[in-house]
Short mmCIF file of C-alpha atoms and ligand atoms in Angstrom, two decimals:
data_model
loop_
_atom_site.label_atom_id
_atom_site.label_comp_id
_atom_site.label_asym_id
_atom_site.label_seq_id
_atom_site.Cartn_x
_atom_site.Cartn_y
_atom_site.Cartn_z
CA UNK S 1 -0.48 16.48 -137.19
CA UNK S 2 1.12 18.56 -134.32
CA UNK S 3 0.97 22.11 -135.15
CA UNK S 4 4.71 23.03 -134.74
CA UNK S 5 4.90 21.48 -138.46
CA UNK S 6 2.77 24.74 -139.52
CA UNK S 7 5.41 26.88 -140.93
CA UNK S 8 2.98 29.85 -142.42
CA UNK S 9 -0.87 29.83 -141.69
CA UNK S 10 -2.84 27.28 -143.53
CA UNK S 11 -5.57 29.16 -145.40
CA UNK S 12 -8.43 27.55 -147.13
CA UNK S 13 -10.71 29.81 -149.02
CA UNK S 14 -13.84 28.51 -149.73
CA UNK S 15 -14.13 28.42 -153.85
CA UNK S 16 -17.93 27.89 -154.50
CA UNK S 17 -18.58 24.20 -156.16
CA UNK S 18 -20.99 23.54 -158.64
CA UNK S 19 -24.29 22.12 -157.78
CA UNK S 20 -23.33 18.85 -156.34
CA UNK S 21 -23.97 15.58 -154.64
CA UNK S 22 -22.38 15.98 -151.38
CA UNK S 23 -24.61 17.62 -148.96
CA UNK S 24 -23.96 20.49 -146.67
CA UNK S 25 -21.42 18.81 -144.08
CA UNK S 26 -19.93 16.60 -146.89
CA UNK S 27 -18.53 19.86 -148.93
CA UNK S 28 -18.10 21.68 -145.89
CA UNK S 29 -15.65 19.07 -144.61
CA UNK S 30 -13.94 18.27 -147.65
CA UNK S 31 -12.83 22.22 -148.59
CA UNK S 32 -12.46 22.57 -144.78
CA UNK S 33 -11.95 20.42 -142.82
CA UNK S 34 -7.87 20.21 -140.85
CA UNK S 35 -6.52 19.13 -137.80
CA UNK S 36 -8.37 21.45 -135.78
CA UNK S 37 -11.57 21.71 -137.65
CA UNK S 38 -14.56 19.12 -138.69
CA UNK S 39 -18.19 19.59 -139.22
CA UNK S 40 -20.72 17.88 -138.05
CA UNK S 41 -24.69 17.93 -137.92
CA UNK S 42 -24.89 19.40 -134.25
CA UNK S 43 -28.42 19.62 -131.82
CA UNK S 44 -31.40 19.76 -134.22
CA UNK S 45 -29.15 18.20 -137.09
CA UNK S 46 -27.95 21.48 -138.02
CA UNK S 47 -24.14 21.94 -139.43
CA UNK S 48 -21.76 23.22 -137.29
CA UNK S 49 -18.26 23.35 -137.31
CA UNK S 50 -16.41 22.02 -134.35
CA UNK S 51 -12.84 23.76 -133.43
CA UNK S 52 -10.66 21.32 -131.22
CA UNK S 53 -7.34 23.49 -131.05
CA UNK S 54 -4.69 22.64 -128.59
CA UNK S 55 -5.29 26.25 -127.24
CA UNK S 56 -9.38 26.00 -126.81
CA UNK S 57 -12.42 23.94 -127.99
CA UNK S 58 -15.18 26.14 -129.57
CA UNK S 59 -18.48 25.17 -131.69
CA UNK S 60 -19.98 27.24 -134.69
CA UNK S 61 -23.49 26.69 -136.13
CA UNK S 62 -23.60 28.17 -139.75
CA UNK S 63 -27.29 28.85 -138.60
CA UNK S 64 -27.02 32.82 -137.29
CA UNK S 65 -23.09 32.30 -137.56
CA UNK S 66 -24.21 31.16 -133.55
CA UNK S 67 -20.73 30.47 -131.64
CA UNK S 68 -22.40 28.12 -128.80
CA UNK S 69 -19.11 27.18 -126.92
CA UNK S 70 -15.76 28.40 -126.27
CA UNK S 71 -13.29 26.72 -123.75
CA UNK S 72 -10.23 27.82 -123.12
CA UNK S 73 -7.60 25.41 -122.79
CA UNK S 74 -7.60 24.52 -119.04
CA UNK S 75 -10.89 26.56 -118.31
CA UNK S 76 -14.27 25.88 -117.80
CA UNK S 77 -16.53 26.53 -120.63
CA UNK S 78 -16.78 30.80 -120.95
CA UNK S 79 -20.22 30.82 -122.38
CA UNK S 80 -23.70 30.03 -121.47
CA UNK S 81 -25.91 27.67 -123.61
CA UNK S 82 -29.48 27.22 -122.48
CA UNK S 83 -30.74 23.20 -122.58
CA UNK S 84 -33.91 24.26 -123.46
CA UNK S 85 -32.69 26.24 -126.89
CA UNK S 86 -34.78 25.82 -130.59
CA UNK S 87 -32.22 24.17 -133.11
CA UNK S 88 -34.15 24.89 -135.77
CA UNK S 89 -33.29 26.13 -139.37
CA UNK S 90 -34.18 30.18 -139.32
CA UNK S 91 -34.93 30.19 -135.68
CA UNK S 92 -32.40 32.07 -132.75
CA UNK S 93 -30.17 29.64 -130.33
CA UNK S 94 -30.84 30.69 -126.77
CA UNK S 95 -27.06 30.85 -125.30
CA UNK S 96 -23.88 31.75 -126.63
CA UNK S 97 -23.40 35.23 -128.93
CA UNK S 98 -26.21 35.87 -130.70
CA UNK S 99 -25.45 38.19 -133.52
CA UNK S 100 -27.80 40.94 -133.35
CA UNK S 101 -27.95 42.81 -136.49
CA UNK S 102 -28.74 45.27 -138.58
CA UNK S 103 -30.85 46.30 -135.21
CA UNK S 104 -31.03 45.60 -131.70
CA UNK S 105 -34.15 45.04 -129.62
CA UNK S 106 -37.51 45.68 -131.77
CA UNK S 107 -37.61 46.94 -135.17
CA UNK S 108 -37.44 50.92 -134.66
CA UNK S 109 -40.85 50.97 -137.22
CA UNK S 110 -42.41 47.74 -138.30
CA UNK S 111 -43.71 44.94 -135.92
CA UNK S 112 -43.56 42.50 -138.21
CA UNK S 113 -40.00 42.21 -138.41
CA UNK S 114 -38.23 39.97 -135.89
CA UNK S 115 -36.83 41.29 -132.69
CA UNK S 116 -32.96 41.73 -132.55
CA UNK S 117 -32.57 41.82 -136.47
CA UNK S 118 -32.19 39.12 -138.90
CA UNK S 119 -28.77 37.91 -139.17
CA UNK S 120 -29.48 35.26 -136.54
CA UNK S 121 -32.08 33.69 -138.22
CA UNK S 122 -29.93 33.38 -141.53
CA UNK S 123 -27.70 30.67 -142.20
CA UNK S 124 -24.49 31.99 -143.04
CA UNK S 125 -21.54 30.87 -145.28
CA UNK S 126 -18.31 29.80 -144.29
CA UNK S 127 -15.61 31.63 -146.42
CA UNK S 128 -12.28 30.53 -144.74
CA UNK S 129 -10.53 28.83 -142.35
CA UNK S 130 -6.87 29.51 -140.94
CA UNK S 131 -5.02 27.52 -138.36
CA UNK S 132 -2.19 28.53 -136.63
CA UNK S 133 0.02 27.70 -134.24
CA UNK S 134 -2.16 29.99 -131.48
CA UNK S 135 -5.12 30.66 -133.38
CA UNK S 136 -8.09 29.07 -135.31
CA UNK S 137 -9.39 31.56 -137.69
CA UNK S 138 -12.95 31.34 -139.29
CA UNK S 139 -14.73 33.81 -141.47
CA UNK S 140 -18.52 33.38 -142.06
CA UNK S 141 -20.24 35.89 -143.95
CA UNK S 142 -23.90 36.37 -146.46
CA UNK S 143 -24.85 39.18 -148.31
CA UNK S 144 -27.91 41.09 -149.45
CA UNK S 145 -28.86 38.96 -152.25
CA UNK S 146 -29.68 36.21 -149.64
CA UNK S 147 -32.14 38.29 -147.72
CA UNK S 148 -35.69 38.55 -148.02
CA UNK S 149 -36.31 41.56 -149.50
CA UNK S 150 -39.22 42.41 -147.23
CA UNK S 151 -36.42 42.71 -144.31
CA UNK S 152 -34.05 45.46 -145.92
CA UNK S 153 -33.62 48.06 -148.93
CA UNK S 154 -29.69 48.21 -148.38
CA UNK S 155 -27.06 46.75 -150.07
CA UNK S 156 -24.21 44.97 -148.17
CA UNK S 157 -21.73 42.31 -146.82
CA UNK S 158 -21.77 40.61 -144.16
CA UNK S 159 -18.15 39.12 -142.51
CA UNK S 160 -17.94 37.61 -139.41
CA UNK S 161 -14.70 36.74 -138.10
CA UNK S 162 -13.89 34.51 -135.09
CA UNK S 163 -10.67 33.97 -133.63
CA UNK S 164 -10.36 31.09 -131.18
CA UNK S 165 -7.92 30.80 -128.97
CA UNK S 166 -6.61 31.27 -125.42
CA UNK S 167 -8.52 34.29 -125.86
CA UNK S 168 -11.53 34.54 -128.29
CA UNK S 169 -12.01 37.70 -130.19
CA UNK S 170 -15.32 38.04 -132.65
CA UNK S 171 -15.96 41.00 -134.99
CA UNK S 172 -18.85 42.10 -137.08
CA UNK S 173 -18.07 43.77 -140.28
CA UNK S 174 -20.59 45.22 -142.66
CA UNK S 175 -19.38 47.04 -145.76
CA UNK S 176 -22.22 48.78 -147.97
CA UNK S 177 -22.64 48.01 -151.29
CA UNK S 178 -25.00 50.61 -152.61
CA UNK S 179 -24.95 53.64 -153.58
CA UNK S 180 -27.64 54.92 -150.80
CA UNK S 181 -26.39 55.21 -146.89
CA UNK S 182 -27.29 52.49 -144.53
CA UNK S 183 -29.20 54.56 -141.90
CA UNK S 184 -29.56 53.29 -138.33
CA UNK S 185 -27.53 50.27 -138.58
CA UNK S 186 -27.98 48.99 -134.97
CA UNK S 187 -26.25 45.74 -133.32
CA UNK S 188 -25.24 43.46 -130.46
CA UNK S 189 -22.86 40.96 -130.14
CA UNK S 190 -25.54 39.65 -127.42
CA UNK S 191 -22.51 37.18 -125.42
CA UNK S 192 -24.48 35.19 -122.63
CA UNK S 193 -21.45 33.90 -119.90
CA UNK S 194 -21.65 31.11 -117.61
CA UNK S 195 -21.14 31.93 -113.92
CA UNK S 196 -20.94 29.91 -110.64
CA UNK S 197 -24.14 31.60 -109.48
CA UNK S 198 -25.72 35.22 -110.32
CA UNK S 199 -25.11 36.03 -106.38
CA UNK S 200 -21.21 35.78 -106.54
CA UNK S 201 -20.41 38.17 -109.56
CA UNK S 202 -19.42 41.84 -109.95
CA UNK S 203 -19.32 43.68 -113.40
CA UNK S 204 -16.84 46.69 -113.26
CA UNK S 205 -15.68 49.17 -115.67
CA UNK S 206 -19.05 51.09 -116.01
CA UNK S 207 -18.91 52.85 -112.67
CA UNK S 208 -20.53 56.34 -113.20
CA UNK S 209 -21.47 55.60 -117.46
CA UNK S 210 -25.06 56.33 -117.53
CA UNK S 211 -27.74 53.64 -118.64
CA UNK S 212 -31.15 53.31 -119.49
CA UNK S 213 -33.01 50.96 -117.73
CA UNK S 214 -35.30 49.52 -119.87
CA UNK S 215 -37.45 48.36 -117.29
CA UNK S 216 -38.16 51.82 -115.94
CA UNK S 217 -37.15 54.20 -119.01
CA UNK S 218 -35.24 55.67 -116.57
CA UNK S 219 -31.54 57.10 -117.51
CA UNK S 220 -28.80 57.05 -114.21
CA UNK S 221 -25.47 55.81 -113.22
CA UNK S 222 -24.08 54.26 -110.15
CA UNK S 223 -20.54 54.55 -108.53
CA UNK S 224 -19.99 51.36 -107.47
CA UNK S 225 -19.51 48.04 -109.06
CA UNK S 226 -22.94 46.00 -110.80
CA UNK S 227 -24.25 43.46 -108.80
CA UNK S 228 -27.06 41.47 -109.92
CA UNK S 229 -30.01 40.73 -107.58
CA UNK S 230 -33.54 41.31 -109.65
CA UNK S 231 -33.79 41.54 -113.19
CA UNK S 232 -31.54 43.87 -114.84
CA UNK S 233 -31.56 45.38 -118.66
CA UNK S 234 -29.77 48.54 -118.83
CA UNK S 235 -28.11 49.87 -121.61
CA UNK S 236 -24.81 51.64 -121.07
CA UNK S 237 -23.53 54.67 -123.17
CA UNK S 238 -21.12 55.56 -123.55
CA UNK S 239 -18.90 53.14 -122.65
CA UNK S 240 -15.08 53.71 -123.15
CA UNK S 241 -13.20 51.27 -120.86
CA UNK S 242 -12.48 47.11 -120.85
CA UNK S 243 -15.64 45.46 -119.21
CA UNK S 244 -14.48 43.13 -116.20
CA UNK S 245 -16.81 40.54 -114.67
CA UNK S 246 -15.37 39.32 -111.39
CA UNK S 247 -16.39 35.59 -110.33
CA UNK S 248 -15.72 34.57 -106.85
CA UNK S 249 -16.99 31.08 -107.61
CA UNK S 250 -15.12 30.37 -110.48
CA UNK S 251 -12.58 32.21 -109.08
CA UNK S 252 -11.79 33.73 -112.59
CA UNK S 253 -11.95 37.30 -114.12
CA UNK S 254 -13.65 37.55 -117.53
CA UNK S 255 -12.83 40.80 -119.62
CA UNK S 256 -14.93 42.21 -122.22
CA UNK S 257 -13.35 44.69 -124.86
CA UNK S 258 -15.06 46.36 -127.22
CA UNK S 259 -14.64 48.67 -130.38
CA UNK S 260 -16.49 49.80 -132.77
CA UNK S 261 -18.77 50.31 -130.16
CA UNK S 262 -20.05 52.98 -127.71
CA UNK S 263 -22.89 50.62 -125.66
CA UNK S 264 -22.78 47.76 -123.59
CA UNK S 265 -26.09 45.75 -122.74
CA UNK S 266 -26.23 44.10 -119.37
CA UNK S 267 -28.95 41.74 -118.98
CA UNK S 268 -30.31 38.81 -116.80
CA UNK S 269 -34.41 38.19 -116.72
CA UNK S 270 -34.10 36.76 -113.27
CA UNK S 271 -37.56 34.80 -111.94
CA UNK S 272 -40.64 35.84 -113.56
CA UNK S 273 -39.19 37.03 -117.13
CA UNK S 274 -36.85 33.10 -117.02
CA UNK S 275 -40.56 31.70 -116.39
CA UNK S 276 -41.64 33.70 -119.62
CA UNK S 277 -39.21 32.46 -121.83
CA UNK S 278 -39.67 28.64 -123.91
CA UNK S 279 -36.41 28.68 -124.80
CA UNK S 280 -35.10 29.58 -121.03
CA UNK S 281 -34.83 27.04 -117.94
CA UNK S 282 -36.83 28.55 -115.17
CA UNK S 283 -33.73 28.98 -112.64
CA UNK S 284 -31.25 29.54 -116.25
CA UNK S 285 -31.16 32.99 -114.47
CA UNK S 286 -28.67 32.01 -111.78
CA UNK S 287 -25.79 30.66 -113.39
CA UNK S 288 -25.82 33.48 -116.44
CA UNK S 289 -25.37 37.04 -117.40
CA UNK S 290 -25.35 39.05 -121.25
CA UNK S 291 -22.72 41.46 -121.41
CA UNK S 292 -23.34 42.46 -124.92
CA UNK S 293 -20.85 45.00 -127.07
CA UNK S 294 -23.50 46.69 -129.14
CA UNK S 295 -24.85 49.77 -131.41
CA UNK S 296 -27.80 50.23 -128.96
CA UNK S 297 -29.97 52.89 -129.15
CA UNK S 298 -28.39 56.06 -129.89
CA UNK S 299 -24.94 54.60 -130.69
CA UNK S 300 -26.75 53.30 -134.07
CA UNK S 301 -24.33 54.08 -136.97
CA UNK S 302 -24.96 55.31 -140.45
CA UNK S 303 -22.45 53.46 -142.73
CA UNK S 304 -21.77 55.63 -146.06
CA UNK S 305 -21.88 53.47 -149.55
CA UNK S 306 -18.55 51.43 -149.73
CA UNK S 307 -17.61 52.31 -146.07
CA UNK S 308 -16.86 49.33 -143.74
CA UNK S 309 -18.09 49.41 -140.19
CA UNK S 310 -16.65 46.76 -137.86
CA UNK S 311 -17.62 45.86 -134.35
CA UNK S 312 -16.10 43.53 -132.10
CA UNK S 313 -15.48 41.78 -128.47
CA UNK S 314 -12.63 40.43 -127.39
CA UNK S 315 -12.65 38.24 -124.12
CA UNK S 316 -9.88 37.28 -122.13
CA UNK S 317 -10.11 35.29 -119.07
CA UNK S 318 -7.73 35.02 -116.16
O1 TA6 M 1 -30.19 42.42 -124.63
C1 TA6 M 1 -31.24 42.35 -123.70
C2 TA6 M 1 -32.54 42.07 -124.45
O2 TA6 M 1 -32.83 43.11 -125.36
C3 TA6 M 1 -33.64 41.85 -123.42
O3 TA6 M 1 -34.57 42.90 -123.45
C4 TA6 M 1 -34.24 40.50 -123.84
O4 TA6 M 1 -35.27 40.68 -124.78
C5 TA6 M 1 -33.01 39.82 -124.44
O5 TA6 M 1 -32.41 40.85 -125.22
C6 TA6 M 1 -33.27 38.55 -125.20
O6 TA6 M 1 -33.94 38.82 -126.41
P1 TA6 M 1 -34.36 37.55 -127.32
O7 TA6 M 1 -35.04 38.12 -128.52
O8 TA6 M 1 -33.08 36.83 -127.67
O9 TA6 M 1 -35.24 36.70 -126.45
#
């Protein structure tokens, strides 16, 4: 089916079935599935939902909502995926956007919580699917009731909405269902790109924004564009204008847009932290960087009961 048939935007809403036979990719594909959308057990037999769009290619694992890949239509694949990643149910995918949330980096009071939040350890529902002519349009989303209560007090739900495409734009929306504020709400959309080689890119657009460097705990700013040569984790604030990542190799520009959001992370471990990491090929380093649209430190938010707070990153390359 060619898509000029598509008149109006085919929407499938997910209606919950009653406890039956089919397993998880069966009723996923049989509400869902269309001409640019099947599902699939993926690396580590989890379900994910592959997008094959005339416009771009893109793959979803319902575990941590994880987009792994997104490939433009005539590009080379936009995001890093590390061959050494876990696949495993309730465990982070090394690569791609990890969705950081409801905080970023450690838990601001209790160790035992896992870094970077819980959302991408959860696996998430699908809720609907459009397809149109430019577009295919997911929503994933879980609520409160599906956490463990020993990770959160608050009340919410969770939408995450993915729009794939010749340019792919992913947004976070939380809307509080309580009657008590949601204090501190931190997050990252934590987007790991592929790049010809660490020594051949330039990040622009935060020219004299100051950053913590979390290596140091030092706060400063530089007037000239980011190049990467040791390892680099700096947190940007605030941050006001498009981020642009200039690849000589790939001879491509990637842009990074964000809203709803005052930080950008930068990050690449380089040698010894690569070395450190399980989940991490030793020279991974070189061919990546994290250019994450966040709630970092003190852009955290406090979202009021039945307020919405959405952020999201669009990226365009050219
Ligand atoms: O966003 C940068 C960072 O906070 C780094 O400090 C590093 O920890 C990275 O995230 C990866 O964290 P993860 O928990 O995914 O290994």
């Amino acid at each position: 089916m060619t898509f000029s048939q598509y008149q109006e935007p085919i929407i499938h809403t997910f209606i919950p079935t009653s406890q039956d036979k089919m397993d998880l990719i069966e009723r996923l594909s049989k509400q869902f599935s269309s001409s640019s959308v099947g599902f699939q057990k993926g690396e580590g037999e989890l379900a994910c939902c592959q997008i094959d769009h005339p416009r771009a290619k893109a793959c979803i694992y319902l575990n941590g909502a994880h987009l792994t890949n997104w490939q433009p239509q005539d590009e080379q694949p936009v995001l890093w995926m590390s061959d050494n990643s876990a696949f495993e149910t309730g465990k982070p995918i090394r690569g791609g956007i990890p969705i950081c949330w409801p905080w970023f980096g450690p838990h601001p009071a209790r160790e035992d919580l896992p870094q970077h939040g819980f959302a991408r350890l959860m696996t998430w529902n699908l809720r609907s699917v459009i397809e149109t002519e430019e577009i295919t349009h997911l929503i994933l989303g879980f609520n409160s009731k599906e956490c463990d209560p020993r990770w959160t007090k608050d009340e919410f739900d969770v939408r995450y909405a993915l729009s794939v495409g010749k340019e792919l734009r992913v947004e976070l929306s939380v809307t509080n269902t309580g009657n008590q504020p949601m204090q501190d709400i931190g997050c990252a959309l934590h987007t790991y790109f592929s790049i010809s080689s660490i020594n051949s890119i330039q990040i622009r657009g935060l020219e004299g924004v100051s950053f913590l460097d979390k290596l140091t705990g030092k706060t400063s700013s530089e007037n000239s564009p980011l190049s990467i040569s040791q390892e680099t984790d700096r947190v940007y604030y605030p941050v006001t204008e498009t981020v642009e990542m200039i690849d000589e190799g790939f001879q491509r520009k990637i842009s990074v847009a964000g809203q709803g959001s005052k930080s950008t992370v930068v990050w690449n471990p380089w040698v010894e932290k690569s070395k450190r990491m399980a989940d991490f090929p030793d020279a991974g380093f070189q061919t990546m960087v994290c250019i994450e649209t966040a709630n970092a430190l003190e852009d955290t938010r406090t979202i009021s009961p039945s307020e919405t707070h959405t952020v999201s990153q669009t990226i365009t390359v050219s």
